[in-house]
Tab-separated table of C-alpha atoms in Angstrom:
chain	number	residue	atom	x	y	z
A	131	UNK	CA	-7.867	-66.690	323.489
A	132	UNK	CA	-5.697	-63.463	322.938
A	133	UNK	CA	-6.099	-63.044	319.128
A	134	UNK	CA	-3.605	-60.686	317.511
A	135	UNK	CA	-6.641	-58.284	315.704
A	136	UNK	CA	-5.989	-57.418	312.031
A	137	UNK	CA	-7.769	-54.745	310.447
A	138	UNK	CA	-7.204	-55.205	306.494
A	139	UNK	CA	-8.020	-52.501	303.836
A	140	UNK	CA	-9.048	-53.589	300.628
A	141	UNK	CA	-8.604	-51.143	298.047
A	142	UNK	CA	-9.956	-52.709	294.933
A	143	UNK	CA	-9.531	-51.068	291.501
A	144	UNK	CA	-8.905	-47.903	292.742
A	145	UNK	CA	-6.197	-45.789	292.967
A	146	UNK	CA	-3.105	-44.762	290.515
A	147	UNK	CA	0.575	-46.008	292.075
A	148	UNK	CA	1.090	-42.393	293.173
A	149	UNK	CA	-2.290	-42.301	295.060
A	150	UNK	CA	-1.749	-45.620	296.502
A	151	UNK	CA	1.985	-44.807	297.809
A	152	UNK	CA	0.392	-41.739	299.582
A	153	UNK	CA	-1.966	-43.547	301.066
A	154	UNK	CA	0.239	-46.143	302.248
A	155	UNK	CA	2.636	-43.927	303.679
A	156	UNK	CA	-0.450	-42.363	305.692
A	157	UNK	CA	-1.517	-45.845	306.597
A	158	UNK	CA	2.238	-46.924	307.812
A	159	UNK	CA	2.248	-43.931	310.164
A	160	UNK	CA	-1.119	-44.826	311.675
A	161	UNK	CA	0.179	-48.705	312.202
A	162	UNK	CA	3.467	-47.828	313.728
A	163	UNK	CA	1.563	-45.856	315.952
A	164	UNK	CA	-0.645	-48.748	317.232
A	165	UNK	CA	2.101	-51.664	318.713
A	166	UNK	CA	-0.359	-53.678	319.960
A	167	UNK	CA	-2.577	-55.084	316.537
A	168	UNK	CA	-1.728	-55.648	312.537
A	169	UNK	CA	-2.564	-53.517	309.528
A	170	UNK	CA	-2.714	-54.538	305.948
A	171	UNK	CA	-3.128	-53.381	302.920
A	172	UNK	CA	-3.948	-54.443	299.332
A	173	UNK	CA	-3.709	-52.290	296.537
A	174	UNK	CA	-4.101	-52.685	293.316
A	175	UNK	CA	-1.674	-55.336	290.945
A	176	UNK	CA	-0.448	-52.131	289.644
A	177	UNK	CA	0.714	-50.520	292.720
A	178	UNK	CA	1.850	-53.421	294.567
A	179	UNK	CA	5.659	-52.672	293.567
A	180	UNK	CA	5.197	-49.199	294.314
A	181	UNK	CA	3.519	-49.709	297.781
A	182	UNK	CA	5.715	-52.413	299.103
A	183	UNK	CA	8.917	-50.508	298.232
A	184	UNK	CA	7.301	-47.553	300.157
A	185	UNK	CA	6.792	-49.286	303.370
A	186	UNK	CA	9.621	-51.730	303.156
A	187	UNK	CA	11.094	-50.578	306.724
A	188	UNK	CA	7.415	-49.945	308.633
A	189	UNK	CA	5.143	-52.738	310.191
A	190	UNK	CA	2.368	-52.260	307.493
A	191	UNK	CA	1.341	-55.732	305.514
A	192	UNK	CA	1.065	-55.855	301.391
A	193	UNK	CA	-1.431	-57.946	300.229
A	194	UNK	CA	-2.542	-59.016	296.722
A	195	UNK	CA	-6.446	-59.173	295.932
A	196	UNK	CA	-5.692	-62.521	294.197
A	197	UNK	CA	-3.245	-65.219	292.773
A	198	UNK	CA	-2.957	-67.945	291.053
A	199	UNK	CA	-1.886	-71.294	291.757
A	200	UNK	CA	1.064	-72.133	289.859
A	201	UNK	CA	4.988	-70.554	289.806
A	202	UNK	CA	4.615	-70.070	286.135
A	203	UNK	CA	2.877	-71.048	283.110
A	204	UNK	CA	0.672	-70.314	280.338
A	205	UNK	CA	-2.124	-68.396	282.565
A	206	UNK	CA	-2.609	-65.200	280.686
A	207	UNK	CA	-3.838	-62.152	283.219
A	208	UNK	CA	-2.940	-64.004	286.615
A	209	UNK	CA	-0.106	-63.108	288.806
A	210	UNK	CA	1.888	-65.904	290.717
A	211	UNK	CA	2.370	-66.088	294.085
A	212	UNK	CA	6.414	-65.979	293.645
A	213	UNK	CA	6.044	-63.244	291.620
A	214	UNK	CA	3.937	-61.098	294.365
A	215	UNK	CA	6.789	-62.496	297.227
A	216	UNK	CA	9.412	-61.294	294.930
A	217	UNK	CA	7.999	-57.786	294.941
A	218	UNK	CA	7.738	-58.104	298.879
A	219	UNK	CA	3.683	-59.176	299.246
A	220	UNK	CA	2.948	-61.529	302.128
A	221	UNK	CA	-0.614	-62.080	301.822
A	222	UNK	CA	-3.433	-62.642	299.383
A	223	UNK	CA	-7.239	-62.429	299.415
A	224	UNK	CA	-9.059	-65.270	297.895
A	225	UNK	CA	-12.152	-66.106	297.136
A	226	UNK	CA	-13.574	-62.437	298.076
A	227	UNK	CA	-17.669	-61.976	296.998
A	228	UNK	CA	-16.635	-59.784	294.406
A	229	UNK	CA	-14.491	-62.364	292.418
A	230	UNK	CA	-17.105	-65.185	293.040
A	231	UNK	CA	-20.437	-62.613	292.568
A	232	UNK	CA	-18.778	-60.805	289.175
A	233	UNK	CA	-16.173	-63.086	287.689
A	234	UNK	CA	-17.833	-66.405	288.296
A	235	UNK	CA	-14.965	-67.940	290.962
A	236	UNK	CA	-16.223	-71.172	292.363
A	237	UNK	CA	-15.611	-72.700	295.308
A	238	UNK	CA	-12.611	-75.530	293.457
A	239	UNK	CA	-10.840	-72.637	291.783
A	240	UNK	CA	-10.594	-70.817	294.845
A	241	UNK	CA	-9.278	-73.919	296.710
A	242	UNK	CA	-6.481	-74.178	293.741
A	243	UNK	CA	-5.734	-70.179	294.316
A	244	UNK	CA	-5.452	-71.001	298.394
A	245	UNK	CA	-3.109	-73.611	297.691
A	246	UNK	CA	-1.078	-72.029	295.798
A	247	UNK	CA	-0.703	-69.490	297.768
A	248	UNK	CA	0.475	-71.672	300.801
A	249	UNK	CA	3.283	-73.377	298.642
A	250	UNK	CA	4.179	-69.800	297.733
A	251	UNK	CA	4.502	-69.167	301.382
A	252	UNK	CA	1.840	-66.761	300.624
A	253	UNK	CA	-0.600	-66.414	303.806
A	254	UNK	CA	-4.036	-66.643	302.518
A	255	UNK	CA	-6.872	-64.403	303.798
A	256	UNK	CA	-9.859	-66.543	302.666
A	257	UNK	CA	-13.249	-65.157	302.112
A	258	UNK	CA	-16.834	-66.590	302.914
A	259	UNK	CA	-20.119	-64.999	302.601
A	260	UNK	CA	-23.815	-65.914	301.871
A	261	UNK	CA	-25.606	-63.759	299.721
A	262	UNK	CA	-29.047	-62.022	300.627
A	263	UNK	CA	-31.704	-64.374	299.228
A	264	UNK	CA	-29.412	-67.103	301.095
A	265	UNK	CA	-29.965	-65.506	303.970
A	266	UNK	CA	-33.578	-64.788	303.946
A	267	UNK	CA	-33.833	-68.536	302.953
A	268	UNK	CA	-31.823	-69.408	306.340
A	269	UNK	CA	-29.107	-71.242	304.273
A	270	UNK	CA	-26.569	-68.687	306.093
A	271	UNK	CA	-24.729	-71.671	307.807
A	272	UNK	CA	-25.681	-74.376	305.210
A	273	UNK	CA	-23.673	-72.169	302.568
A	274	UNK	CA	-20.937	-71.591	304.726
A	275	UNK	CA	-20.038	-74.492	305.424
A	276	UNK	CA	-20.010	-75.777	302.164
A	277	UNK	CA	-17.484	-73.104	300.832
A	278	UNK	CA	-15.595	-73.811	303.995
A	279	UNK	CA	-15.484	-77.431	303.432
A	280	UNK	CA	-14.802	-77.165	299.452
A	281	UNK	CA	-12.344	-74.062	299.409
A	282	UNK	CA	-10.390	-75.786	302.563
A	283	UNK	CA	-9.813	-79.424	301.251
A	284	UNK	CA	-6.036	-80.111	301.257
A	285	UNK	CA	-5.263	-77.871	303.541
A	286	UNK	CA	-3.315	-79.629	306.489
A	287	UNK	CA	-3.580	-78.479	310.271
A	288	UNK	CA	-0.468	-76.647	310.492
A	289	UNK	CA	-1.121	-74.623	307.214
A	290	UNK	CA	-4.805	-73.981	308.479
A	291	UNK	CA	-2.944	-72.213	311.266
A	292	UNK	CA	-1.604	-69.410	309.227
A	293	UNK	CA	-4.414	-68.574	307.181
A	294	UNK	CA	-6.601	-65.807	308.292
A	295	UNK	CA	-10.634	-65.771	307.291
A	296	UNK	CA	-12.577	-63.479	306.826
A	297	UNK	CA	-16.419	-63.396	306.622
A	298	UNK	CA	-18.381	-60.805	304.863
A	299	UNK	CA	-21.912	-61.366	303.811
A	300	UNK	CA	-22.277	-60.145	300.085
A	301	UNK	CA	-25.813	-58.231	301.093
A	302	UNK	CA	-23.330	-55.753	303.635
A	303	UNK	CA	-20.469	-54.900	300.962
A	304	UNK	CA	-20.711	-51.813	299.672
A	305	UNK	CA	-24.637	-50.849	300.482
A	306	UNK	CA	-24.169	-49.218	303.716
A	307	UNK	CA	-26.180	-52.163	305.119
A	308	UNK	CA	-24.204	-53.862	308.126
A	309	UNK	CA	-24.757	-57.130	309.371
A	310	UNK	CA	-25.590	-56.103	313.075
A	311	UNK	CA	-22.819	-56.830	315.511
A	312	UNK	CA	-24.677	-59.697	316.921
A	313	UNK	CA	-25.588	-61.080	313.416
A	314	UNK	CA	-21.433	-61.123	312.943
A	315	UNK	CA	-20.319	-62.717	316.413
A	316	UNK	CA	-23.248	-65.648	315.660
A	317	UNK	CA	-21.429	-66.467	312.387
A	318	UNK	CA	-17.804	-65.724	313.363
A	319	UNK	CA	-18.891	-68.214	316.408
A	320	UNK	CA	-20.123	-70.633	313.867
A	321	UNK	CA	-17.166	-70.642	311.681
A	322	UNK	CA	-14.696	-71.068	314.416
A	323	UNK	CA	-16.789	-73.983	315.375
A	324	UNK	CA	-16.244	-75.347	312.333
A	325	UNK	CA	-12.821	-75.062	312.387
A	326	UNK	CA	-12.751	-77.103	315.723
A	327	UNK	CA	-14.473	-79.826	314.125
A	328	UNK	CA	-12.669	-79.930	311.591
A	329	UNK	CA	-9.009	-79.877	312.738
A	330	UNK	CA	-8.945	-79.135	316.560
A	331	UNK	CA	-10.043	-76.819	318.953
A	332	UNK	CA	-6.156	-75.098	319.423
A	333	UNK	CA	-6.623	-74.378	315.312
A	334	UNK	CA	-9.725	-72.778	315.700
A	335	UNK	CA	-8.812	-71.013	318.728
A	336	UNK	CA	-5.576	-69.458	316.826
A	337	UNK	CA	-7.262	-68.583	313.673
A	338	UNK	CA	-8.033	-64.576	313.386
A	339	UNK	CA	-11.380	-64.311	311.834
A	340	UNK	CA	-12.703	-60.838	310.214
A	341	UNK	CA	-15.532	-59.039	309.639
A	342	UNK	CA	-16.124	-57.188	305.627
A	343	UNK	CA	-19.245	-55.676	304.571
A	344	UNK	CA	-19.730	-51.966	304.899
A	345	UNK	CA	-17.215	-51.636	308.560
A	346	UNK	CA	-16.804	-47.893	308.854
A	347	UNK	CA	-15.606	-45.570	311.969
A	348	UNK	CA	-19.184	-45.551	313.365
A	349	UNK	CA	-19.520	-49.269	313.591
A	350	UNK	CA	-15.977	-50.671	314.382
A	351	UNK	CA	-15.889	-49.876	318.358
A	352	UNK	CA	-19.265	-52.319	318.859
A	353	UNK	CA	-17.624	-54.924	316.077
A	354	UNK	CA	-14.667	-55.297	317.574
A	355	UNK	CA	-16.082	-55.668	321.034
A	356	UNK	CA	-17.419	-59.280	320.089
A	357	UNK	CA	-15.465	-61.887	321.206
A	358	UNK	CA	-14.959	-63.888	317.957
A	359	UNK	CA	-14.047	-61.139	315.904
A	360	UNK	CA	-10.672	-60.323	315.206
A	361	UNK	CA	-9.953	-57.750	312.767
A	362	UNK	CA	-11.784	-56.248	309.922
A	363	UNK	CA	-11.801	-56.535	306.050
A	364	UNK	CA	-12.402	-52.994	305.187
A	365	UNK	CA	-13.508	-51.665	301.256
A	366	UNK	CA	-14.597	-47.981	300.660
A	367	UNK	CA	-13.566	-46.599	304.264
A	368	UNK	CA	-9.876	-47.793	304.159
A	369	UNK	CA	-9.425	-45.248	300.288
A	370	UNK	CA	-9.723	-42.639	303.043
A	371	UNK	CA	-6.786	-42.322	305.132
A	372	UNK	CA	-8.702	-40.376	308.345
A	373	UNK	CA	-11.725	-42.827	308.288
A	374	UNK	CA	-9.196	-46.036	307.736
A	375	UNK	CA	-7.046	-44.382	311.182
A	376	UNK	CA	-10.015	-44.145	312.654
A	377	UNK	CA	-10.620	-48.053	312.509
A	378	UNK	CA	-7.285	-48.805	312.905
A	379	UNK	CA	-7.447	-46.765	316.262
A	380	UNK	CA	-10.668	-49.110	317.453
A	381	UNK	CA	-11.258	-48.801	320.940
């Protein structure tokens, strides 16, 4: 299947709206440059306006690093998904390690944020991972497949179809350690697997799955060179606009 590869930067709580506007205009160049696959970004809540007015007219994606699930309400600190559209967002991460690992997200919130998102006409960029005493236990797939069951329920075929996952064991983000390229493929094959049990093999053979935890320049080439792996969710090396090229230029 000819998968339209994503590579996604995820720029956490860093940078000011100036810093993330120069950065985006870097990234934009890089993208327009490179026809042939998609590039996102997600700043910051505080530079989304900023960014997305900056690269209204280029191919580059804005994504949120959350949302909530209703238009409006009594929700103090969350940010619906029509207000993100009406700045120009397309996407949002949910469920990433960081807001399940720090901020105690479980698997039924992030199924309301998904949700929400898709009746926002949001497209969701869900994330699964086992930690690192899961997978020294061999509960890898056991855990996945819960959160994949749980965070998907409600979700009909045809919305399944324009999400994008993304899989990023929590023991690879941020501590240089890298799942090895094989240790990836296994459980991008696994996942897509599950997706064809679950709603059909054309679903699971449309669905873009990516790879987060610690992808840098050195490691993308042999990533991307595995045959279920479709893009890449990208942390530390996408605040650097040479390194982020660099993946975004994967050969």
């Amino acid at each position: 299947m000819n998968r339209r590869p994503l590579i996604a930067g995820n720029w956490k709580m860093y940078l000011t709206g100036a810093e993330a506007v120069r950065l985006a205009q870097a990234v934009a160049a890089t993208s327009g440059a490179c026809l042939d696959r998609d590039v996102m970004v997600a700043p910051a809540f505080t530079a989304l306006a900023k960014v997305c007015e900056a690269v209204r007219d280029t191919p580059l994606q804005v994504a949120a690093q959350n949302v909530a699930w209703g238009k409006e309400g009594a929700y103090t600190g969350e940010i619906s998904p029509i207000m993100l559209a009406d700045l120009g967002v397309r996407l949002a991460i949910v469920g990433h390690s960081e807001r399940r690992q720090i901020f105690g997200e479980r698997d039924a919130m992030i199924n309301r944020r998904l949700l929400g998102a898709l009746a926002g006409d949001l497209q969701p960029v869900l994330c699964v991972g086992e930690t690192l005493e899961e997978r020294e236990a061999d509960h890898t797939f056991s855990v996945l497949e819960q959160q994949m069951r749980q965070c998907l329920q409600g979700v009909a075929k045809g919305e399944m179809r324009q999400m994008i996952l993304a899989y990023e064991p929590v023991w690879a983000i941020g501590t240089g350690k890298t799942a090895t390229k094989e240790q990836a493929q296994e459980v991008h094959a696994f996942l897509r697997r599950f997706l064809a049990e679950a709603y059909e093999k054309s679903v699971a053979d449309e669905v873009r799955i990516l790879y987060g935890g610690s992808v840098k320049p050195e490691n993308i080439d042999s990533l991307m060179a595995q045959s279920d792996i479709d893009g890449a969710l990208v942390g530390g090396a996408a605040l650097n606009a040479e390194s982020f090229d660099r993946i975004i230029r994967f050969q």
